[in-house]
mmCIF file of C-alpha atoms in Angstrom:
data_model
loop_
_atom_site.group_PDB
_atom_site.id
_atom_site.type_symbol
_atom_site.label_atom_id
_atom_site.label_comp_id
_atom_site.label_asym_id
_atom_site.label_seq_id
_atom_site.Cartn_x
_atom_site.Cartn_y
_atom_site.Cartn_z
ATOM 1 C CA MET A 1 124.188 123.550 98.073
ATOM 2 C CA ASP A 2 121.519 126.002 96.386
ATOM 3 C CA GLN A 3 120.485 128.152 99.473
ATOM 4 C CA ARG A 4 116.777 127.963 97.648
ATOM 5 C CA VAL A 5 116.098 124.120 99.008
ATOM 6 C CA THR A 6 114.097 124.373 102.478
ATOM 7 C CA VAL A 7 113.817 120.339 102.122
ATOM 8 C CA ARG A 8 113.444 119.800 105.634
ATOM 9 C CA TYR A 9 113.451 116.453 107.517
ATOM 10 C CA VAL A 10 110.007 115.180 109.829
ATOM 11 C CA GLU A 11 109.522 111.887 110.823
ATOM 12 C CA SER A 12 110.381 107.850 109.980
ATOM 13 C CA SER A 13 107.677 105.249 110.377
ATOM 14 C CA ARG A 14 108.158 101.309 109.648
ATOM 15 C CA LEU A 15 106.746 100.577 106.430
ATOM 16 C CA PRO A 16 106.404 96.548 105.604
ATOM 17 C CA THR A 17 106.386 95.312 102.019
ATOM 18 C CA ASP A 18 106.422 92.563 100.038
ATOM 19 C CA TRP A 19 109.788 92.935 99.340
ATOM 20 C CA GLY A 20 110.566 93.454 103.531
ATOM 21 C CA VAL A 21 110.471 95.842 106.194
ATOM 22 C CA PHE A 22 111.875 99.275 105.160
ATOM 23 C CA THR A 23 111.871 102.462 106.741
ATOM 24 C CA MET A 24 110.267 105.559 105.843
ATOM 25 C CA HIS A 25 111.606 109.024 106.119
ATOM 26 C CA GLY A 26 109.148 112.003 105.301
ATOM 27 C CA PHE A 27 110.446 115.202 103.815
ATOM 28 C CA GLU A 28 108.759 118.234 103.346
ATOM 29 C CA ASP A 29 109.840 121.466 100.516
ATOM 30 C CA PRO A 30 107.243 124.127 102.133
ATOM 31 C CA ALA A 31 108.550 126.687 99.847
ATOM 32 C CA ALA A 32 107.924 124.708 96.715
ATOM 33 C CA SER A 33 104.636 123.134 98.509
ATOM 34 C CA LYS A 34 106.437 118.940 97.819
ATOM 35 C CA GLU A 35 106.527 116.273 100.311
ATOM 36 C CA HIS A 36 109.480 113.687 99.897
ATOM 37 C CA LEU A 37 110.211 110.447 100.943
ATOM 38 C CA VAL A 38 112.854 108.323 101.368
ATOM 39 C CA LEU A 39 113.000 104.399 102.077
ATOM 40 C CA THR A 40 115.561 103.077 103.975
ATOM 41 C CA MET A 41 116.574 99.636 104.936
ATOM 42 C CA GLY A 42 119.718 98.388 107.095
ATOM 43 C CA ASP A 43 122.446 100.904 108.536
ATOM 44 C CA VAL A 44 123.017 103.323 106.021
ATOM 45 C CA GLY A 45 124.758 105.976 108.045
ATOM 46 C CA ASP A 46 127.596 103.886 108.627
ATOM 47 C CA GLY A 47 129.953 105.181 105.619
ATOM 48 C CA ALA A 48 130.224 102.318 103.759
ATOM 49 C CA PRO A 49 128.629 102.902 99.940
ATOM 50 C CA VAL A 50 124.689 101.993 100.198
ATOM 51 C CA LEU A 51 122.803 100.823 96.658
ATOM 52 C CA ALA A 52 120.760 103.948 96.181
ATOM 53 C CA ARG A 53 117.947 104.208 93.863
ATOM 54 C CA VAL A 54 116.748 108.789 92.891
ATOM 55 C CA HIS A 55 112.959 107.664 91.852
ATOM 56 C CA SER A 56 110.568 110.706 90.409
ATOM 57 C CA GLU A 57 106.720 110.161 91.004
ATOM 58 C CA CYS A 58 105.102 108.876 88.636
ATOM 59 C CA LEU A 59 101.430 107.921 90.017
ATOM 60 C CA THR A 60 100.636 106.522 86.275
ATOM 61 C CA GLY A 61 103.457 104.435 86.492
ATOM 62 C CA ASP A 62 104.079 103.445 89.581
ATOM 63 C CA ALA A 63 99.973 102.983 91.106
ATOM 64 C CA LEU A 64 98.116 102.553 88.310
ATOM 65 C CA PHE A 65 99.915 99.790 86.185
ATOM 66 C CA SER A 66 100.671 102.389 83.296
ATOM 67 C CA LEU A 67 102.595 100.094 80.362
ATOM 68 C CA ARG A 68 103.283 103.454 79.156
ATOM 69 C CA CYS A 69 106.493 103.926 80.648
ATOM 70 C CA ASP A 70 108.892 101.290 82.841
ATOM 71 C CA CYS A 71 108.732 103.610 86.063
ATOM 72 C CA GLY A 72 106.861 101.305 88.045
ATOM 73 C CA ASN A 73 109.062 98.413 87.016
ATOM 74 C CA GLN A 74 111.924 100.182 88.170
ATOM 75 C CA LEU A 75 110.248 101.056 91.544
ATOM 76 C CA GLU A 76 110.013 97.636 91.616
ATOM 77 C CA ALA A 77 113.279 96.634 90.618
ATOM 78 C CA ALA A 78 115.082 98.901 92.884
ATOM 79 C CA LEU A 79 112.891 97.656 95.649
ATOM 80 C CA LYS A 80 113.442 94.653 95.250
ATOM 81 C CA ALA A 81 117.791 94.710 94.714
ATOM 82 C CA ILE A 82 117.742 96.315 97.720
ATOM 83 C CA ALA A 83 115.420 94.012 100.130
ATOM 84 C CA GLU A 84 118.019 91.370 98.701
ATOM 85 C CA THR A 85 121.279 92.670 99.195
ATOM 86 C CA GLY A 86 119.531 94.126 103.111
ATOM 87 C CA ARG A 87 120.960 97.470 102.735
ATOM 88 C CA GLY A 88 119.880 100.744 100.767
ATOM 89 C CA ALA A 89 118.271 103.989 99.863
ATOM 90 C CA LEU A 90 115.581 104.240 97.477
ATOM 91 C CA PHE A 91 115.056 108.561 97.141
ATOM 92 C CA TYR A 92 111.361 110.058 96.028
ATOM 93 C CA LEU A 93 111.060 112.579 94.357
ATOM 94 C CA ARG A 94 107.204 113.928 93.761
ATOM 95 C CA GLN A 95 108.369 115.063 90.845
ATOM 96 C CA GLU A 96 105.742 113.816 88.587
ATOM 97 C CA GLY A 97 106.021 114.313 84.768
ATOM 98 C CA ARG A 98 109.986 114.617 85.208
ATOM 99 C CA GLY A 99 108.737 118.223 86.973
ATOM 100 C CA ILE A 100 105.760 119.270 84.638
ATOM 101 C CA GLY A 101 103.006 117.396 86.819
ATOM 102 C CA LEU A 102 100.435 114.883 86.548
ATOM 103 C CA LEU A 103 97.723 117.043 84.637
ATOM 104 C CA ASN A 104 100.324 118.858 82.378
ATOM 105 C CA LYS A 105 101.629 115.147 81.812
ATOM 106 C CA ILE A 106 98.251 113.925 80.804
ATOM 107 C CA ARG A 107 97.921 117.102 78.459
ATOM 108 C CA ALA A 108 101.349 115.365 77.358
ATOM 109 C CA TYR A 109 100.420 111.795 76.719
ATOM 110 C CA ARG A 110 96.902 113.312 74.543
ATOM 111 C CA LEU A 111 100.140 114.798 72.523
ATOM 112 C CA GLN A 112 102.202 111.626 72.549
ATOM 113 C CA ASP A 113 98.770 109.991 70.982
ATOM 114 C CA GLU A 114 98.989 112.446 68.314
ATOM 115 C CA GLY A 115 102.435 111.391 67.214
ATOM 116 C CA ALA A 116 105.186 113.466 69.587
ATOM 117 C CA ASP A 117 107.378 111.872 71.429
ATOM 118 C CA THR A 118 108.058 112.767 74.902
ATOM 119 C CA VAL A 119 110.801 115.718 74.841
ATOM 120 C CA GLU A 120 108.423 117.064 71.815
ATOM 121 C CA ALA A 121 105.281 117.172 73.614
ATOM 122 C CA ASN A 122 107.246 118.573 76.987
ATOM 123 C CA GLU A 123 108.247 121.166 74.575
ATOM 124 C CA GLN A 124 105.141 121.759 72.648
ATOM 125 C CA LEU A 125 103.774 122.605 76.073
ATOM 126 C CA GLY A 126 106.491 125.415 76.514
ATOM 127 C CA PHE A 127 108.293 122.561 79.020
ATOM 128 C CA GLY A 128 112.271 121.776 79.128
ATOM 129 C CA PRO A 129 112.809 117.985 77.995
ATOM 130 C CA ASP A 130 112.994 117.462 81.745
ATOM 131 C CA MET A 131 112.395 120.184 84.877
ATOM 132 C CA ARG A 132 113.479 118.471 87.432
ATOM 133 C CA ASP A 133 115.912 119.445 90.461
ATOM 134 C CA TYR A 134 117.944 116.871 91.922
ATOM 135 C CA THR A 135 119.179 119.688 94.966
ATOM 136 C CA ILE A 136 116.140 119.162 96.564
ATOM 137 C CA LEU A 137 118.060 115.802 97.410
ATOM 138 C CA GLY A 138 120.960 117.666 99.543
ATOM 139 C CA PRO A 139 119.140 117.680 102.884
ATOM 140 C CA MET A 140 118.177 113.779 102.463
ATOM 141 C CA PHE A 141 121.215 112.550 101.762
ATOM 142 C CA ALA A 142 123.211 114.625 104.762
ATOM 143 C CA HIS A 143 120.055 113.765 107.494
ATOM 144 C CA LEU A 144 120.578 109.664 106.621
ATOM 145 C CA ALA A 145 124.781 110.458 106.756
ATOM 146 C CA ILE A 146 125.715 109.183 103.436
ATOM 147 C CA THR A 147 128.126 109.893 101.801
ATOM 148 C CA SER A 148 128.639 107.495 99.405
ATOM 149 C CA ILE A 149 126.311 105.115 97.047
ATOM 150 C CA ASN A 150 126.021 102.838 94.720
ATOM 151 C CA LEU A 151 123.291 104.036 92.369
ATOM 152 C CA MET A 152 121.363 102.481 90.431
ATOM 153 C CA THR A 153 119.419 104.680 87.188
ATOM 154 C CA ASN A 154 120.091 104.476 83.247
ATOM 155 C CA ASN A 155 120.379 108.328 83.518
ATOM 156 C CA PRO A 156 123.648 109.844 83.189
ATOM 157 C CA ARG A 157 121.576 113.014 85.141
ATOM 158 C CA LYS A 158 121.574 111.825 87.955
ATOM 159 C CA VAL A 159 124.961 110.856 87.869
ATOM 160 C CA MET A 160 126.219 113.908 87.694
ATOM 161 C CA ALA A 161 124.107 115.985 89.941
ATOM 162 C CA LEU A 162 125.088 113.812 92.927
ATOM 163 C CA GLU A 163 128.103 114.202 92.494
ATOM 164 C CA GLU A 164 127.600 118.132 92.486
ATOM 165 C CA LEU A 165 126.097 117.924 95.616
ATOM 166 C CA GLY A 166 129.168 116.162 97.073
ATOM 167 C CA ILE A 167 127.996 112.387 96.602
ATOM 168 C CA GLU A 168 130.209 110.690 95.765
ATOM 169 C CA VAL A 169 128.897 107.956 93.040
ATOM 170 C CA LEU A 170 131.063 104.701 93.418
ATOM 171 C CA HIS A 171 128.959 102.745 90.435
ATOM 172 C CA ARG A 172 126.269 103.531 88.482
ATOM 173 C CA VAL A 173 124.118 99.849 88.295
ATOM 174 C CA PRO A 174 122.089 99.213 85.196
ATOM 175 C CA LEU A 175 118.097 99.493 86.338
ATOM 176 C CA GLN A 176 116.596 98.300 82.902
ATOM 177 C CA THR A 177 112.922 96.655 83.203
ATOM 178 C CA ASP A 178 111.263 94.981 79.371
ATOM 179 C CA SER A 179 109.711 96.853 77.010
ATOM 180 C CA ASN A 180 106.187 96.713 75.757
ATOM 181 C CA PRO A 181 104.676 98.087 72.506
ATOM 182 C CA HIS A 182 103.194 100.563 74.992
ATOM 183 C CA ASN A 183 106.779 101.970 75.810
ATOM 184 C CA GLU A 184 108.692 101.165 73.226
ATOM 185 C CA LYS A 185 108.456 104.916 71.795
ATOM 186 C CA TYR A 186 109.147 106.006 75.216
ATOM 187 C CA LEU A 187 112.118 103.756 75.722
ATOM 188 C CA ARG A 188 113.887 104.662 72.094
ATOM 189 C CA THR A 189 113.207 108.189 72.911
ATOM 190 C CA LYS A 190 115.635 108.935 76.173
ATOM 191 C CA GLY A 191 117.951 106.922 75.152
ATOM 192 C CA ALA A 192 118.424 108.835 71.741
ATOM 193 C CA LYS A 193 117.027 112.713 73.265
ATOM 194 C CA LEU A 194 118.509 112.608 76.953
ATOM 195 C CA GLY A 195 121.766 110.052 76.570
ATOM 196 C CA HIS A 196 119.920 107.734 78.732
ATOM 197 C CA MET A 197 121.851 104.369 78.870
ATOM 198 C CA PHE A 198 119.992 100.638 77.775
ATOM 199 C CA ASP A 199 121.832 97.498 76.893
ATOM 200 C CA GLU A 200 120.397 96.405 73.010
#
C-alpha cells in the first residue's frame, strides 16, 4: 500500500434508507482533508465474496438529480442490488468530478456546454482525464476485512486498481442505466476514451 495513504477509520452508525438499513462507516484522510464513507449490509467480513460498488462522489448527480451523467442512477441501482442480495458494500469516495473538485467540475461543464466532451474539458483545464486515487481504498477494505468482491462497475480501471491493492475481483458486474439526451455524449466518451464497457 502507498505509504502516503493516511485514511483511518472514525466511527460507524445505522443508516436507514428506502432500500433497507445499512451500516455507515466513516473514514478520514487528514492529509487530503477528505472524508469518505462505506455503507455495508450484512456480514461483509466473513471471508465470502462481497457484492461491492466503488462510487465517486457526484454532488450534481447524486443529490441534485442532474441528467448530465449516470452517477445518481448508478448509486441507486447499486444500493438496491446490495439490499436485494442482503449483503454488500458501497464505498463512497469524496473525489468529485473524477478528482478535480466541484468548482472545477462546474468549469468543465461550461466547456462541455461549448462543445467539449468530458475528457477534453478536463484537459483544457489542465487536468488528466481521470484524477481519482483508488489507493485510499486499501485501509477501508482492511478495516472491513473484505478480501474478495464481485464489483459493480463498467470501468476496467477500477478492477485493475483494486487488484493492485490485493483485493480479489472475482466478477465484474455491469451497472448500466438508461441514457437520456443530456448524457448520451458523456456515455459515448466514457466508452470511447476511458474504456468503459457498455452493452449495445
